[in-house]
């Protein structure tokens, strides 16, 4: 039956076949020549990278493909062959570990941003004075100190304020800083320790207190080129782009610290 | 490698949650399933759809809306607040409410199918023997629907144990309160503690197999009611 159909519509089929072959050829060569640079980006850097990537694309003509997620998940995926070229982690430990395992290039490693922590509230009229706000809050959101660098910094801040043991009972933990923001945004937590970059990018301004850098160890966000990348040159060019003075200035305006501490 | 105190606590919490949710669901699902199985009302289709919705909605949608709905600005959240009750998110009671919504179709549907499958006849016969409506329900309908109840219980329990997304969204990951087994495994994976993650994950795999094997052997023995809900 198929045979008869082909015979009957022979010409239609041949031209269809031609179109399909041609289309396939175009698609194939297209991919071969303009394979996008694939970035695995820690969720706290979502909004900045969405603004920075188009600038790089425009300057160089290289396409960028963004994936967002937690650094821990990307670490596990990269270990098992996930096809990324560059990993922008929320910390320094995971890129270090990838280098140790030979999965990332040591020479490529940069600190592209230093995180700034903020105590933020969407519901309260003010977060000042800080100790009083924290002591009176019913729920305080922080990122999981075991998993997220911003969570670790929040814990260090509370320890520095000598409030950690007092407040422990009302802490709720987000799996990452994105979820911590959500808990505070929805007002389920009265206050939350979130990334300053989130507060500045968000549509609800609320009130915030920028935690002084001296209250916690630096949140160094490190990026590396992965050993499995087929386009290490473009990847390195992208990391160099991130370190350029004008781009670093932009990163600072998104709520990060860029000056060396 | 052995289970840490945190792991044991997570297992205990998960079992407690699943038992409580399953029991409550079996109670509230009975009238819903009974009504859905017998009604001719035009409301049947929309109510059926509402009950089945957690089957198709991603847990993130449920979790996100529950977070807003139960929050201080949300409809239920502000109502509870004005009654002086403690807010539901980040609490064990919050998980119970969320899990009941999430597992509802897994309990309603097998019971509903069992009620539908028995038809009107046994009840009519009982009525001719002057059994009161309550009598007919307790002594005729319920025993006939027993296989449906069994699979409803097994499915509701297993589905609650396997819950992750909703709990992650509204739980706040508090040890002994909202950190259930699936969240504990997620934490281990994120913290690169793959050994601990393996151990707990293997337990879950074994559990899932045993539960489903039990379900299918129940199904085999009670051929009279071939419908088993969403599966």
Coordinates of C-alpha atoms in Angstrom, one line a residue:
Chain A
X1 CA 0.0 0.0 0.0
X2 CA 2.8 2.4 0.9
X3 CA 4.6 1.3 -2.3
X4 CA 1.5 2.1 -4.4
X5 CA 1.2 5.5 -2.7
X6 CA 4.8 6.4 -3.4
X7 CA 4.4 5.3 -7.0
X8 CA 1.2 7.3 -7.4
X9 CA 2.6 10.4 -5.7
X10 CA 6.1 9.8 -6.8
X11 CA 6.9 13.4 -7.7
X12 CA 5.4 14.8 -4.6
X13 CA 7.4 12.3 -2.5
X14 CA 10.7 13.1 -4.2
X15 CA 10.4 16.8 -3.8
X16 CA 9.3 16.2 -0.1
X17 CA 12.4 14.1 0.3
X18 CA 14.6 16.8 -1.2
X19 CA 13.2 19.4 1.2
X20 CA 13.6 17.1 4.2
X21 CA 17.2 16.3 3.2
X22 CA 18.0 19.9 2.6
X23 CA 16.4 20.9 5.9
X24 CA 18.4 18.3 7.7
X25 CA 21.6 19.5 6.1
X26 CA 21.0 23.1 7.0
X27 CA 20.1 22.1 10.6
X28 CA 23.1 19.9 10.9
X29 CA 25.6 22.4 9.5
X30 CA 23.9 25.1 11.5
X31 CA 24.5 23.2 14.7
X32 CA 28.1 22.3 13.8
X33 CA 29.0 26.0 13.1
X34 CA 27.1 27.7 15.9
X35 CA 27.0 25.4 18.8
X36 CA 25.9 27.5 21.7
X37 CA 28.1 28.0 24.7
X38 CA 26.3 26.1 27.5
X39 CA 26.4 27.7 30.9
X40 CA 25.3 26.0 34.2
X41 CA 24.4 28.9 36.4
X42 CA 23.8 28.9 40.2
X43 CA 20.3 30.2 40.8
X44 CA 21.3 33.3 42.7
X45 CA 23.0 34.6 39.6
X46 CA 19.9 34.0 37.4
X47 CA 18.8 37.5 36.9
X48 CA 22.3 39.1 36.3
X49 CA 23.3 36.5 33.8
X50 CA 20.1 37.0 31.8
X51 CA 21.2 40.6 31.4
X52 CA 24.9 39.9 30.7
X53 CA 24.6 37.0 28.3
X54 CA 22.9 39.1 25.5
X55 CA 25.8 41.6 25.7
X56 CA 28.3 38.9 25.1
X57 CA 26.2 37.4 22.3
X58 CA 26.0 40.8 20.6
X59 CA 29.7 41.5 21.0
X60 CA 31.0 38.2 19.8
X61 CA 28.2 36.6 17.8
X62 CA 28.4 33.4 19.9
X63 CA 25.1 32.1 21.2
X64 CA 24.7 31.3 24.9
X65 CA 22.4 28.6 26.4
X66 CA 21.6 29.1 30.1
X67 CA 20.6 26.4 32.6
X68 CA 19.7 27.4 36.2
X69 CA 19.8 25.3 39.3
X70 CA 21.6 24.6 42.6
X71 CA 25.3 24.3 42.5
X72 CA 25.1 20.9 44.3
X73 CA 22.9 19.5 41.5
X74 CA 25.1 20.8 38.8
X75 CA 28.1 19.3 40.6
X76 CA 26.5 15.9 40.5
X77 CA 25.4 16.3 36.9
X78 CA 28.8 17.4 35.7
X79 CA 30.4 14.4 37.4
X80 CA 28.1 12.3 35.3
X81 CA 28.9 13.9 32.0
X82 CA 26.4 16.7 31.7
X83 CA 27.1 18.7 28.6
X84 CA 28.1 22.1 29.9
X85 CA 31.0 24.3 28.9
X86 CA 31.1 26.7 31.8
X87 CA 30.0 26.3 35.5
X88 CA 29.1 29.4 37.4
X89 CA 28.9 28.1 41.0
X90 CA 27.5 29.9 44.1
X91 CA 30.6 28.9 46.0
X92 CA 34.3 28.1 45.5
X93 CA 34.3 24.6 47.0
X94 CA 32.5 22.9 44.2
X95 CA 34.6 24.3 41.3
X96 CA 37.7 23.4 43.5
X97 CA 36.5 19.8 43.8
X98 CA 35.8 19.6 40.0
X99 CA 39.4 20.8 39.4
X100 CA 40.7 18.2 41.8
X101 CA 38.8 15.5 39.9
X102 CA 40.2 16.7 36.6
X103 CA 36.7 17.7 35.4
X104 CA 37.5 21.4 35.2
X105 CA 40.5 23.5 34.1
X106 CA 42.4 25.0 37.0
X107 CA 43.8 27.8 34.8
X108 CA 40.3 29.0 34.0
X109 CA 39.1 29.5 37.5
X110 CA 37.9 33.0 38.4
X111 CA 35.9 34.7 41.2
X112 CA 33.3 36.4 39.1
X113 CA 31.3 37.9 42.0
X114 CA 31.2 38.1 45.8
X115 CA 27.7 37.6 47.3
X116 CA 26.2 40.3 49.6
X117 CA 23.8 39.2 52.2
X118 CA 20.7 41.1 53.3
X119 CA 18.1 40.8 56.0
X120 CA 14.9 41.5 54.1
X121 CA 11.2 41.7 55.0
X122 CA 8.2 42.1 52.7
X123 CA 5.7 42.5 55.5
X124 CA 7.3 44.6 58.3
X125 CA 7.5 48.4 58.2
X126 CA 11.1 48.3 59.1
X127 CA 13.9 45.9 60.0
X128 CA 15.6 48.3 62.2
X129 CA 16.9 47.7 64.9
X130 CA 18.0 44.3 63.7
X131 CA 18.2 42.4 67.0
X132 CA 14.7 43.5 68.0
X133 CA 13.3 42.6 64.6
X134 CA 14.9 39.2 64.7
X135 CA 13.8 38.5 68.3
X136 CA 10.2 39.5 67.6
X137 CA 9.8 37.7 64.3
X138 CA 7.7 34.6 64.3
X139 CA 9.5 32.9 61.5
X140 CA 12.9 33.7 60.0
X141 CA 13.9 32.3 56.6
X142 CA 17.4 31.3 55.8
X143 CA 19.0 29.1 53.1
X144 CA 20.1 25.7 54.3
X145 CA 23.5 26.5 56.0
X146 CA 24.7 23.0 55.1
X147 CA 24.1 23.4 51.4
X148 CA 23.9 27.0 50.4
X149 CA 26.8 29.5 50.8
X150 CA 24.2 32.3 51.6
X151 CA 22.8 30.0 54.3
X152 CA 26.3 29.5 55.8
X153 CA 26.8 33.3 55.8
X154 CA 23.4 33.8 57.5
X155 CA 24.3 31.3 60.2
X156 CA 27.7 33.1 60.7
X157 CA 25.9 36.4 60.9
X158 CA 23.5 35.2 63.6
X159 CA 26.4 33.7 65.5
X160 CA 28.2 37.0 65.3
X161 CA 25.1 38.8 66.6
X162 CA 25.0 36.2 69.4
X163 CA 21.5 35.2 68.4
X164 CA 22.0 31.9 66.7
X165 CA 21.0 29.7 69.7
X166 CA 18.2 32.0 70.7
X167 CA 16.6 32.0 67.3
X168 CA 17.2 28.5 66.2
X169 CA 13.7 27.4 66.9
X170 CA 12.1 29.9 64.5
X171 CA 14.3 29.4 61.6
X172 CA 12.8 27.9 58.4
X173 CA 15.2 26.7 55.8
X174 CA 15.0 27.0 52.0
X175 CA 16.8 24.5 50.0
X176 CA 18.5 27.4 48.1
X177 CA 18.4 31.1 48.3
X178 CA 15.6 31.3 45.7
X179 CA 13.3 29.4 47.9
X180 CA 14.3 31.4 50.9
X181 CA 13.3 34.5 49.0
X182 CA 10.0 32.9 48.2
X183 CA 9.2 32.2 51.8
X184 CA 9.9 35.8 52.7
X185 CA 8.2 37.2 49.6
X186 CA 5.0 35.3 50.4
X187 CA 5.2 36.7 53.9
X188 CA 5.1 33.3 55.5
X189 CA 8.4 34.3 57.1
X190 CA 8.5 37.8 58.6
X191 CA 12.1 38.3 57.7
X192 CA 14.6 36.3 55.7
X193 CA 18.4 36.3 55.0
X194 CA 18.5 36.5 51.2
X195 CA 20.9 37.7 48.6
X196 CA 21.0 41.5 48.2
X197 CA 20.9 40.9 44.4
X198 CA 17.5 39.3 44.8
X199 CA 16.1 42.2 46.8
X200 CA 17.4 44.7 44.2
X201 CA 16.0 42.6 41.3
X202 CA 12.6 41.8 42.9
X203 CA 9.3 43.6 42.3
X204 CA 8.6 43.9 46.1
X205 CA 11.1 46.3 47.6
X206 CA 10.1 45.9 51.3
X207 CA 12.8 46.9 53.8
X208 CA 16.2 45.5 54.1
X209 CA 19.5 45.7 56.0
X210 CA 22.7 45.0 54.2
X211 CA 24.7 42.7 56.4
X212 CA 28.3 44.1 56.8
X213 CA 30.9 42.0 55.1
X214 CA 32.8 41.6 58.4
X215 CA 29.9 39.6 59.8
X216 CA 30.5 36.5 57.7
X217 CA 33.2 34.9 55.6
X218 CA 33.2 36.1 52.0
X219 CA 30.7 34.4 49.6
X220 CA 33.1 33.9 46.8
X221 CA 31.3 32.8 43.6
X222 CA 33.7 30.9 41.4
X223 CA 33.4 29.9 37.7
X224 CA 35.4 27.3 35.7
X225 CA 35.6 26.0 32.2
X226 CA 34.9 22.2 32.1
X227 CA 37.4 19.8 30.7
X228 CA 34.8 18.2 28.5
X229 CA 34.0 21.4 26.7
X230 CA 34.5 21.4 22.9
X231 CA 34.8 25.2 22.8
X232 CA 37.3 26.1 25.5
X233 CA 38.3 29.2 23.6
X234 CA 34.9 30.8 23.6
X235 CA 34.4 29.6 27.2
X236 CA 37.6 31.3 28.3
X237 CA 36.6 34.4 26.4
X238 CA 33.3 34.5 28.3
X239 CA 35.0 34.3 31.6
X240 CA 37.4 37.0 30.6
X241 CA 34.3 39.0 29.6
X242 CA 32.9 38.6 33.1
X243 CA 36.0 40.0 34.6
X244 CA 36.1 43.1 32.4
X245 CA 35.9 46.3 34.4
X246 CA 32.6 47.5 32.8
X247 CA 31.0 44.1 33.3
X248 CA 32.2 43.9 36.9
X249 CA 30.7 47.3 37.5
X250 CA 27.4 46.0 36.2
X251 CA 27.6 42.9 38.4
X252 CA 28.2 45.3 41.4
X253 CA 25.1 47.2 40.5
X254 CA 23.1 44.0 40.7
X255 CA 23.9 43.7 44.4
X256 CA 27.3 41.9 44.5
X257 CA 30.6 43.0 45.9
X258 CA 33.3 43.1 43.3
X259 CA 36.1 44.9 45.0
X260 CA 38.7 42.7 46.6
X261 CA 38.2 42.4 50.4
Chain B
X1 CA 27.4 2.7 56.8
X2 CA 24.4 3.0 59.0
X3 CA 21.4 5.4 59.4
X4 CA 22.2 8.6 61.2
X5 CA 19.8 9.9 63.9
X6 CA 18.6 12.5 61.4
X7 CA 17.8 9.8 58.9
X8 CA 15.8 7.8 61.5
X9 CA 13.9 10.9 62.5
X10 CA 13.0 11.5 58.9
X11 CA 11.8 7.9 58.5
X12 CA 9.7 8.2 61.6
X13 CA 8.3 11.5 60.6
X14 CA 7.4 10.2 57.1
X15 CA 5.6 7.2 58.5
X16 CA 3.7 9.3 61.0
X17 CA 2.6 11.7 58.2
X18 CA 1.6 8.9 55.9
X19 CA -0.5 7.0 58.5
X20 CA -2.3 10.2 59.6
X21 CA -2.9 11.4 56.1
X22 CA -4.2 8.0 54.9
X23 CA -6.6 7.6 57.9
X24 CA -8.0 11.1 57.4
X25 CA -8.3 10.6 53.7
X26 CA -10.2 7.3 54.1
X27 CA -12.7 9.0 56.2
X28 CA -13.3 12.1 54.1
X29 CA -13.1 10.2 50.8
X30 CA -16.0 7.9 51.7
X31 CA -18.8 10.5 51.4
X32 CA -17.1 12.1 48.3
X33 CA -16.7 8.7 46.6
X34 CA -20.2 7.6 47.5
X35 CA -21.7 10.7 46.1
X36 CA -19.6 10.7 43.0
X37 CA -20.5 7.0 42.3
X38 CA -24.3 7.5 42.6
X39 CA -25.1 11.0 41.6
X40 CA -26.7 12.1 38.3
X41 CA -26.1 15.7 39.0
X42 CA -24.3 18.0 36.5
X43 CA -21.9 18.7 39.3
X44 CA -20.4 15.2 39.0
X45 CA -18.0 16.1 36.1
X46 CA -16.6 19.3 37.7
X47 CA -16.2 17.6 41.1
X48 CA -14.6 14.6 39.6
X49 CA -12.2 17.0 37.8
X50 CA -11.3 18.8 41.0
X51 CA -10.6 15.6 42.8
X52 CA -8.4 14.4 40.0
X53 CA -6.5 17.6 39.5
X54 CA -3.6 16.8 41.8
X55 CA -2.8 13.9 39.4
X56 CA -2.0 16.3 36.6
X57 CA -0.7 19.4 38.3
X58 CA 3.0 19.6 38.9
X59 CA 3.8 19.6 42.7
X60 CA 5.4 22.9 42.3
X61 CA 2.1 24.5 41.3
X62 CA 0.3 23.0 44.3
X63 CA 3.2 23.9 46.6
X64 CA 3.4 27.5 45.3
X65 CA -0.4 28.1 45.6
X66 CA -0.6 26.5 49.0
X67 CA 2.3 28.7 50.2
X68 CA 0.3 31.8 49.0
X69 CA -3.1 30.5 50.1
X70 CA -2.0 29.5 53.6
X71 CA 0.3 32.5 54.0
X72 CA -0.8 35.5 56.1
X73 CA -2.2 37.3 53.0
X74 CA -3.9 34.1 51.7
X75 CA -7.6 33.3 52.1
X76 CA -7.2 30.4 54.5
X77 CA -4.0 31.8 56.2
X78 CA -5.7 35.1 57.2
X79 CA -8.8 33.2 58.4
X80 CA -6.8 30.9 60.6
X81 CA -4.8 33.9 61.8
X82 CA -7.9 35.8 62.9
X83 CA -9.1 32.7 64.8
X84 CA -5.8 32.8 66.7
X85 CA -4.6 29.5 65.2
X86 CA -0.9 29.1 64.3
X87 CA -0.1 29.4 60.6
X88 CA 0.2 26.1 58.6
X89 CA 3.3 26.6 56.5
X90 CA 6.5 25.2 58.1
X91 CA 4.5 23.0 60.4
X92 CA 3.6 19.3 60.6
X93 CA -0.1 20.2 60.4
X94 CA 0.6 22.1 57.3
X95 CA 2.2 19.0 55.7
X96 CA -0.9 17.0 56.7
X97 CA -3.2 19.4 54.9
X98 CA -1.0 19.7 51.8
X99 CA -0.5 15.9 51.6
X100 CA -4.3 15.3 51.9
X101 CA -4.9 17.5 48.9
X102 CA -2.0 15.9 47.0
X103 CA -3.0 12.3 47.7
X104 CA -6.8 12.8 47.5
X105 CA -7.4 11.3 44.0
X106 CA -5.4 8.2 45.0
X107 CA -7.9 7.5 47.8
X108 CA -11.2 8.7 46.3
X109 CA -10.9 7.0 42.9
X110 CA -10.4 3.3 44.0
X111 CA -13.3 3.7 46.5
X112 CA -15.5 5.4 43.9
X113 CA -14.8 2.7 41.4
X114 CA -15.7 0.0 44.0
X115 CA -19.0 1.7 44.8
X116 CA -19.8 2.1 41.0
X117 CA -18.8 -1.5 40.3
X118 CA -21.3 -3.0 42.8
X119 CA -24.2 -1.3 41.1
X120 CA -27.7 -0.6 42.5
X121 CA -28.8 -4.2 42.8
X122 CA -27.3 -5.4 46.2
X123 CA -28.7 -2.2 47.8
X124 CA -32.1 -2.7 46.3
X125 CA -32.2 -6.2 47.4
X126 CA -31.2 -5.1 50.9
X127 CA -34.0 -2.4 50.8
X128 CA -36.6 -5.0 50.0
X129 CA -35.5 -6.8 53.2
X130 CA -36.3 -3.5 55.0
X131 CA -32.7 -2.5 55.7
X132 CA -32.5 1.1 56.5
X133 CA -30.2 3.3 54.3
X134 CA -27.6 3.4 57.0
X135 CA -27.8 -0.4 57.4
X136 CA -27.5 -0.9 53.7
X137 CA -24.4 1.3 53.6
X138 CA -22.7 -0.3 56.6
X139 CA -23.6 -3.9 56.0
X140 CA -23.8 -4.1 52.3
X141 CA -21.9 -1.4 50.5
X142 CA -18.9 -1.2 52.8
X143 CA -18.1 -4.9 52.8
X144 CA -18.5 -5.1 49.0
X145 CA -16.2 -2.1 48.6
X146 CA -13.5 -3.6 50.8
X147 CA -11.0 -4.3 48.0
X148 CA -11.4 -0.7 46.9
X149 CA -10.6 0.5 50.4
X150 CA -7.6 -1.7 50.5
X151 CA -6.1 -0.3 47.4
X152 CA -7.1 3.2 48.4
X153 CA -5.2 2.8 51.6
X154 CA -2.1 1.3 50.0
X155 CA -2.0 3.9 47.2
X156 CA -2.7 6.9 49.6
X157 CA 0.0 5.7 52.0
X158 CA 2.6 5.1 49.3
X159 CA 1.9 8.3 47.5
X160 CA 2.3 10.3 50.7
X161 CA 5.6 8.6 51.5
X162 CA 6.8 9.5 48.0
X163 CA 5.8 13.1 48.2
X164 CA 8.5 15.7 47.6
X165 CA 7.8 18.8 45.7
X166 CA 4.9 20.1 47.7
X167 CA 6.7 19.4 51.0
X168 CA 9.8 21.1 49.8
X169 CA 7.8 24.2 48.9
X170 CA 5.8 24.6 52.1
X171 CA 7.8 22.6 54.7
X172 CA 10.8 24.8 55.4
X173 CA 13.0 21.8 56.0
X174 CA 12.8 21.7 59.8
X175 CA 14.2 18.6 61.5
X176 CA 11.6 16.5 63.3
X177 CA 8.8 18.7 62.0
X178 CA 8.9 18.9 58.2
X179 CA 12.1 17.2 57.1
X180 CA 10.6 14.0 55.6
X181 CA 12.5 11.2 54.0
X182 CA 12.5 12.5 50.4
X183 CA 13.7 15.9 51.6
X184 CA 16.4 14.2 53.7
X185 CA 17.6 12.3 50.6
X186 CA 17.6 15.5 48.6
X187 CA 19.8 17.2 51.3
X188 CA 22.3 14.3 51.2
X189 CA 22.6 14.6 47.5
X190 CA 23.0 18.3 47.5
X191 CA 25.6 18.1 50.3
X192 CA 27.5 15.5 48.2
X193 CA 26.9 12.8 50.8
X194 CA 26.2 10.2 48.2
X195 CA 26.7 7.2 50.5
X196 CA 23.9 8.3 52.9
X197 CA 21.7 9.2 49.9
X198 CA 22.2 5.7 48.4
X199 CA 21.3 4.0 51.6
X200 CA 18.0 5.9 52.0
X201 CA 17.2 5.8 48.3
X202 CA 17.6 2.0 48.3
X203 CA 15.2 1.8 51.2
X204 CA 12.7 3.8 49.2
X205 CA 13.1 1.5 46.2
X206 CA 12.6 -1.6 48.3
X207 CA 9.6 0.0 49.9
X208 CA 8.0 1.0 46.6
X209 CA 8.5 -2.5 45.2
X210 CA 6.9 -4.2 48.3
X211 CA 3.9 -1.8 48.3
X212 CA 3.2 -2.3 44.6
X213 CA 3.7 -6.1 44.8
X214 CA 1.2 -6.1 47.7
X215 CA -1.2 -4.0 45.7
X216 CA -1.1 -6.3 42.7
X217 CA -1.4 -9.5 44.8
X218 CA -4.5 -7.9 46.4
X219 CA -5.8 -7.1 43.0
X220 CA -5.4 -10.7 41.8
X221 CA -7.2 -12.2 44.7
X222 CA -10.3 -9.9 44.3
X223 CA -11.1 -10.2 40.7
X224 CA -14.7 -9.2 41.3
X225 CA -13.7 -5.5 41.4
X226 CA -11.2 -4.9 38.6
X227 CA -11.0 -1.1 38.9
X228 CA -8.1 0.3 40.8
X229 CA -8.2 4.0 40.5
X230 CA -5.7 5.9 38.7
X231 CA -3.5 2.9 38.0

